[in-house]
Structure formats: C-alpha cells, structure tokens
Amino acid sequence: MRETVLRLGWRMLAYGAIALGTAGLVVPLLPTTPFLLVAAWAAPKGSPRLARWLWHHPRLGPPLHAWREQRAIARRTKQLAIVLLAFSWLVLWFGGAPGLVLGTTAAIFGCVATFILTRPDATAMPSASKQRSSVMIRRC
C-alpha cells in the first residue's frame, strides 16, 4: 500500500512538472527546462512508461539526453532562453514594475543567463551513448 502511494506521488510530480513546463512555453517568467528535468527525474520512480515516453519523445528526448550525457544545452535553445529572459524583463519594465522588482529580476535573470551561456553546446551523441541511454531507460 505504501509503495502504491509513493508511486502515485512520483507520478503526480512528474505529470505536474510536465504541465508546468508546457505552460512555460507560452507564459513569460515560467521556465520550461527545469520542470522538464524534474519530470525526467520523477517519472521513472512513478511510471516507467511515462519515463520512456519522455526520453524517447522526438522534441523532449534530445535535450534530456544532451543534459544527462554532456551537461549541455543546444545553442539555439540558449539563444531562445536569453531572448525570452530579455523579453520577460522588458514586459516588467513596460508594465511599470517597481524599481526593486526590476533590479531583483535583472540580477536573477543575469545569473540564469550566465549559467545558461557557460554550459557547453550540445553535440550529437555517439551511438554507443544512445544505446546505453536506451538500456538505462528500459531498466526504469
């Protein structure tokens, strides 16, 4: 019984993270990638089927593999993230946010941008690495 409740909790966390990550695609200031990483972490604990879906998804799988194998982010994704950070800050500025909010947000966004830009660019994974990833997913 306890194991069933734990699996349900992990599954709810994974689905919730996927939902928030999906919302982050269209809502400024709501990040997508961290929620996707949380979902990839929680899914195998609650639903191996969901974990396989995430890791083999044509759009979501490659960034997950790049992060796990190389701790890397695709160059296009980095560029998009920086543009969206700037756009989000501009929305706050044009929206008349107080100076403290603008300053705090600029500092946070600056740290996030620095982190993103200092990650290596994702490269194509060698086939052996892909095979190892597939084996790891099947074990989940």
Coordinates of N, CA and C in Angstrom, one line a residue:
M1 N 0.8 -1.2 0.0 CA 0.0 0.0 0.0 C 0.9 1.3 0.0
R2 N 1.9 1.3 0.9 CA 2.8 2.4 1.0 C 3.5 2.7 -0.4
E3 N 3.9 1.6 -1.0 CA 4.6 1.7 -2.3 C 3.7 2.3 -3.4
T4 N 2.5 1.9 -3.3 CA 1.5 2.4 -4.3 C 1.3 3.9 -4.1
V5 N 1.2 4.4 -2.9 CA 1.0 5.8 -2.6 C 2.3 6.6 -3.1
L6 N 3.5 6.0 -2.8 CA 4.7 6.7 -3.2 C 4.8 6.8 -4.7
R7 N 4.4 5.7 -5.4 CA 4.5 5.7 -6.9 C 3.5 6.8 -7.4
L8 N 2.3 6.8 -6.8 CA 1.3 7.8 -7.2 C 1.9 9.2 -7.0
G9 N 2.5 9.5 -5.9 CA 3.1 10.8 -5.6 C 4.2 11.2 -6.7
W10 N 5.1 10.2 -7.0 CA 6.1 10.5 -8.0 C 5.5 10.7 -9.4
R11 N 4.4 10.0 -9.7 CA 3.7 10.1 -11.0 C 3.1 11.5 -11.0
M12 N 2.4 11.9 -9.9 CA 1.8 13.2 -9.9 C 2.8 14.4 -10.0
L13 N 4.0 14.2 -9.4 CA 5.0 15.2 -9.5 C 5.5 15.3 -11.0
A14 N 5.7 14.1 -11.6 CA 6.2 14.1 -13.0 C 5.1 14.8 -13.9
Y15 N 3.9 14.4 -13.8 CA 2.8 15.0 -14.6 C 2.7 16.5 -14.4
G16 N 2.7 16.9 -13.1 CA 2.7 18.3 -12.7 C 3.8 19.1 -13.3
A17 N 5.0 18.5 -13.3 CA 6.2 19.2 -13.8 C 6.0 19.3 -15.4
I18 N 5.5 18.3 -16.0 CA 5.3 18.3 -17.5 C 4.3 19.4 -17.8
A19 N 3.2 19.5 -17.0 CA 2.2 20.5 -17.2 C 2.8 21.9 -17.0
L20 N 3.5 22.1 -15.9 CA 4.1 23.5 -15.7 C 5.2 23.8 -16.8
G21 N 5.9 22.8 -17.2 CA 6.9 23.0 -18.3 C 6.2 23.4 -19.6
T22 N 5.1 22.7 -19.9 CA 4.3 23.0 -21.1 C 3.7 24.5 -21.0
A23 N 3.3 24.8 -19.8 CA 2.8 26.2 -19.6 C 3.9 27.2 -19.8
G24 N 5.1 26.8 -19.4 CA 6.2 27.7 -19.6 C 6.6 28.0 -21.0
L25 N 6.1 27.2 -21.9 CA 6.3 27.5 -23.4 C 5.7 28.8 -23.8
V26 N 4.6 29.2 -23.1 CA 3.8 30.4 -23.5 C 3.7 31.4 -22.5
V27 N 4.1 31.1 -21.2 CA 4.0 32.1 -20.2 C 5.3 32.7 -19.8
P28 N 5.5 34.0 -20.0 CA 6.8 34.6 -19.7 C 7.1 34.4 -18.2
L29 N 8.4 34.3 -17.8 CA 8.9 34.1 -16.5 C 8.7 32.7 -15.9
L30 N 8.0 31.8 -16.6 CA 7.8 30.4 -16.2 C 8.8 29.6 -17.0
P31 N 9.8 29.0 -16.4 CA 10.8 28.3 -17.2 C 10.3 26.9 -17.6
T32 N 10.7 26.4 -18.7 CA 10.3 25.1 -19.2 C 11.3 24.0 -18.8
T33 N 12.6 24.3 -19.0 CA 13.6 23.2 -18.8 C 13.7 22.7 -17.4
P34 N 13.7 23.5 -16.4 CA 13.8 22.9 -15.0 C 12.6 21.9 -14.7
F35 N 11.5 22.3 -15.2 CA 10.3 21.4 -15.0 C 10.5 20.1 -15.7
L36 N 11.0 20.2 -16.9 CA 11.3 19.0 -17.7 C 12.3 18.1 -17.1
L37 N 13.3 18.7 -16.5 CA 14.3 17.9 -15.8 C 13.7 17.3 -14.5
V38 N 12.8 18.0 -13.8 CA 12.2 17.4 -12.7 C 11.3 16.2 -13.1
A39 N 10.6 16.4 -14.2 CA 9.7 15.3 -14.7 C 10.6 14.1 -15.1
A40 N 11.7 14.3 -15.7 CA 12.6 13.2 -16.1 C 13.1 12.5 -14.9
W41 N 13.3 13.2 -13.8 CA 13.9 12.6 -12.6 C 12.8 11.8 -11.8
A42 N 11.5 12.4 -11.8 CA 10.5 11.8 -11.0 C 9.8 10.6 -11.8
A43 N 9.7 10.7 -13.1 CA 8.9 9.8 -13.9 C 9.3 8.3 -13.7
P44 N 10.6 8.0 -13.7 CA 11.0 6.6 -13.5 C 10.5 6.0 -12.2
K45 N 10.4 6.8 -11.2 CA 10.0 6.4 -9.8 C 8.5 6.1 -9.7
G46 N 7.8 6.8 -10.6 CA 6.3 6.6 -10.5 C 5.7 5.9 -11.7
S47 N 6.3 6.0 -12.9 CA 5.8 5.4 -14.1 C 6.9 5.2 -15.1
P48 N 7.4 4.0 -15.2 CA 8.4 3.7 -16.2 C 7.9 4.0 -17.6
R49 N 6.6 3.8 -17.8 CA 6.0 4.1 -19.2 C 6.1 5.6 -19.5
L50 N 5.8 6.5 -18.5 CA 6.0 7.9 -18.7 C 7.5 8.3 -18.9
A51 N 8.3 7.6 -18.2 CA 9.8 7.9 -18.4 C 10.2 7.6 -19.8
R52 N 9.8 6.4 -20.3 CA 10.2 6.0 -21.6 C 9.6 7.0 -22.6
W53 N 8.4 7.5 -22.4 CA 7.8 8.4 -23.3 C 8.6 9.7 -23.4
L54 N 9.0 10.2 -22.2 CA 9.8 11.5 -22.1 C 11.1 11.3 -22.8
W55 N 11.8 10.2 -22.5 CA 13.2 10.1 -23.0 C 13.2 9.7 -24.5
H56 N 12.1 9.2 -25.0 CA 12.0 8.8 -26.5 C 11.2 9.8 -27.3
H57 N 10.7 10.8 -26.6 CA 9.9 11.9 -27.3 C 10.8 12.6 -28.3
P58 N 10.3 12.8 -29.6 CA 11.1 13.5 -30.6 C 11.6 14.9 -30.2
R59 N 10.8 15.6 -29.5 CA 11.1 17.0 -29.1 C 11.7 17.1 -27.7
L60 N 11.2 16.3 -26.8 CA 11.7 16.4 -25.4 C 12.9 15.6 -25.1
G61 N 13.0 14.4 -25.8 CA 14.1 13.5 -25.5 C 15.5 14.0 -25.8
P62 N 15.8 14.6 -27.0 CA 17.1 15.1 -27.2 C 17.7 16.1 -26.2
P63 N 16.9 17.1 -25.8 CA 17.5 17.9 -24.7 C 17.8 17.2 -23.4
L64 N 17.0 16.3 -23.1 CA 17.2 15.5 -21.9 C 18.5 14.6 -22.0
H65 N 18.6 14.0 -23.1 CA 19.9 13.2 -23.4 C 21.1 14.1 -23.4
A66 N 21.0 15.3 -24.0 CA 22.2 16.2 -24.0 C 22.5 16.6 -22.6
W67 N 21.5 16.9 -21.8 CA 21.8 17.3 -20.4 C 22.4 16.2 -19.6
R68 N 21.8 15.0 -19.7 CA 22.3 13.9 -18.9 C 23.7 13.4 -19.4
E69 N 24.0 13.4 -20.7 CA 25.2 12.9 -21.2 C 26.3 13.9 -21.1
Q70 N 26.0 15.2 -21.4 CA 27.0 16.2 -21.6 C 26.9 17.4 -20.7
R71 N 25.8 17.5 -19.9 CA 25.5 18.7 -19.2 C 25.5 19.9 -20.1
A72 N 24.9 19.7 -21.3 CA 25.0 20.7 -22.4 C 23.6 21.1 -22.8
I73 N 23.6 22.3 -23.4 CA 22.3 22.9 -23.9 C 22.6 23.3 -25.4
A74 N 21.6 23.0 -26.2 CA 21.8 23.3 -27.6 C 21.9 24.8 -27.8
R75 N 22.7 25.2 -28.8 CA 23.0 26.6 -29.0 C 21.7 27.4 -29.3
R76 N 20.8 26.9 -30.1 CA 19.6 27.5 -30.4 C 18.7 27.7 -29.2
T77 N 18.7 26.7 -28.3 CA 18.0 26.8 -27.1 C 18.5 27.9 -26.2
K78 N 19.9 28.0 -26.1 CA 20.5 29.1 -25.3 C 20.1 30.4 -25.8
Q79 N 20.1 30.6 -27.2 CA 19.7 31.9 -27.7 C 18.3 32.2 -27.4
L80 N 17.4 31.2 -27.6 CA 16.0 31.5 -27.3 C 15.8 31.8 -25.8
A81 N 16.5 31.1 -24.9 CA 16.4 31.4 -23.5 C 16.8 32.8 -23.2
I82 N 17.9 33.3 -23.7 CA 18.4 34.6 -23.5 C 17.4 35.7 -24.0
V83 N 16.9 35.4 -25.2 CA 15.9 36.4 -25.8 C 14.6 36.4 -24.9
L84 N 14.2 35.3 -24.4 CA 13.0 35.2 -23.6 C 13.2 35.9 -22.3
L85 N 14.4 35.7 -21.7 CA 14.7 36.4 -20.4 C 14.6 37.9 -20.6
A86 N 15.2 38.4 -21.7 CA 15.2 39.8 -22.0 C 13.8 40.3 -22.3
F87 N 13.0 39.5 -23.0 CA 11.6 39.9 -23.3 C 10.8 40.0 -22.0
S88 N 11.0 39.0 -21.2 CA 10.3 38.9 -19.9 C 10.6 40.2 -19.0
W89 N 11.9 40.5 -19.0 CA 12.3 41.7 -18.2 C 11.6 43.0 -18.8
L90 N 11.6 43.1 -20.2 CA 11.1 44.2 -20.8 C 9.6 44.3 -20.6
V91 N 8.9 43.2 -20.5 CA 7.5 43.2 -20.2 C 7.3 43.8 -18.8
L92 N 8.1 43.4 -17.8 CA 8.0 44.0 -16.5 C 8.3 45.5 -16.5
W93 N 9.3 45.9 -17.3 CA 9.7 47.3 -17.3 C 8.5 48.2 -18.0
F94 N 8.0 47.7 -19.1 CA 7.0 48.4 -19.8 C 5.7 48.4 -19.0
G95 N 5.5 47.3 -18.2 CA 4.3 47.2 -17.3 C 4.4 48.0 -16.1
G96 N 5.5 48.7 -15.9 CA 5.6 49.7 -14.8 C 5.9 49.0 -13.4
A97 N 6.7 47.9 -13.5 CA 7.1 47.3 -12.2 C 7.9 48.2 -11.4
P98 N 7.9 48.1 -10.1 CA 8.7 49.0 -9.2 C 10.2 48.7 -9.5
G99 N 11.0 49.7 -9.1 CA 12.5 49.6 -9.3 C 13.1 48.4 -8.6
L100 N 12.6 48.1 -7.4 CA 13.1 46.9 -6.7 C 12.9 45.6 -7.4
V101 N 11.7 45.5 -8.0 CA 11.3 44.3 -8.7 C 12.2 44.2 -10.0
L102 N 12.4 45.3 -10.7 CA 13.2 45.3 -11.9 C 14.6 45.0 -11.6
G103 N 15.2 45.5 -10.5 CA 16.5 45.3 -10.1 C 16.8 43.8 -9.7
T104 N 15.8 43.3 -8.9 CA 15.9 41.9 -8.4 C 15.8 41.0 -9.6
T105 N 14.8 41.2 -10.4 CA 14.6 40.4 -11.6 C 15.8 40.4 -12.5
A106 N 16.4 41.6 -12.7 CA 17.6 41.7 -13.6 C 18.8 40.9 -13.0
A107 N 18.9 40.9 -11.7 CA 20.0 40.2 -11.1 C 19.8 38.7 -11.2
I108 N 18.6 38.2 -11.0 CA 18.2 36.8 -11.1 C 18.4 36.4 -12.6
F109 N 17.8 37.2 -13.5 CA 18.0 36.8 -14.9 C 19.4 36.8 -15.3
G110 N 20.2 37.8 -14.8 CA 21.6 37.8 -15.1 C 22.3 36.5 -14.7
C111 N 22.0 36.0 -13.5 CA 22.6 34.8 -13.0 C 22.2 33.6 -13.9
V112 N 20.9 33.6 -14.2 CA 20.4 32.5 -15.1 C 21.0 32.5 -16.4
A113 N 21.1 33.7 -17.0 CA 21.8 33.8 -18.3 C 23.2 33.4 -18.3
T114 N 23.9 33.8 -17.2 CA 25.3 33.4 -17.1 C 25.4 31.8 -17.0
F115 N 24.6 31.2 -16.2 CA 24.6 29.8 -16.1 C 24.3 29.1 -17.5
I116 N 23.3 29.6 -18.2 CA 23.0 29.1 -19.5 C 24.1 29.2 -20.5
L117 N 24.7 30.4 -20.5 CA 25.7 30.7 -21.5 C 27.1 30.0 -21.2
T118 N 27.3 29.6 -19.9 CA 28.5 28.9 -19.6 C 28.4 27.3 -19.8
R119 N 27.2 26.8 -20.1 CA 27.1 25.4 -20.4 C 27.6 25.1 -21.8
P120 N 28.2 24.0 -22.0 CA 28.7 23.7 -23.3 C 27.5 23.5 -24.3
D121 N 27.9 23.7 -25.6 CA 26.9 23.5 -26.6 C 26.7 22.0 -26.8
A122 N 25.4 21.5 -26.9 CA 25.1 20.1 -27.1 C 25.6 19.7 -28.5
T123 N 26.2 18.5 -28.5 CA 26.6 17.9 -29.8 C 25.9 16.6 -29.9
A124 N 26.0 16.1 -31.1 CA 25.3 14.8 -31.4 C 25.9 13.7 -30.6
M125 N 25.1 12.9 -30.0 CA 25.6 11.8 -29.1 C 26.1 10.7 -29.9
P126 N 27.2 10.1 -29.6 CA 27.7 8.9 -30.2 C 26.7 7.7 -30.1
S127 N 26.7 6.8 -31.0 CA 25.7 5.8 -31.0 C 25.8 4.9 -29.7
A128 N 27.0 4.7 -29.2 CA 27.2 3.9 -28.0 C 26.5 4.5 -26.8
S129 N 26.6 5.8 -26.8 CA 26.0 6.6 -25.7 C 24.5 6.5 -25.8
K130 N 23.9 6.5 -27.0 CA 22.5 6.4 -27.2 C 22.0 5.0 -26.8
Q131 N 22.8 4.0 -27.1 CA 22.5 2.6 -26.8 C 22.5 2.5 -25.2
R132 N 23.4 3.0 -24.6 CA 23.5 3.0 -23.1 C 22.3 3.7 -22.5
S133 N 21.9 4.8 -23.1 CA 20.7 5.5 -22.6 C 19.5 4.7 -22.7
S134 N 19.3 4.0 -23.9 CA 18.2 3.1 -24.1 C 18.1 2.0 -23.1
V135 N 19.3 1.4 -22.8 CA 19.3 0.4 -21.8 C 18.9 0.9 -20.4
M136 N 19.4 2.1 -20.1 CA 19.1 2.7 -18.8 C 17.6 3.0 -18.7
I137 N 17.0 3.4 -19.7 CA 15.5 3.7 -19.7 C 14.7 2.4 -19.6
R138 N 15.1 1.3 -20.2 CA 14.4 0.1 -20.1 C 14.4 -0.5 -18.7
R139 N 15.5 -0.2 -17.9 CA 15.6 -0.7 -16.6 C 14.7 0.1 -15.6
C140 N 14.3 1.3 -16.0 CA 13.5 2.1 -15.1 C 12.1 1.5 -14.8

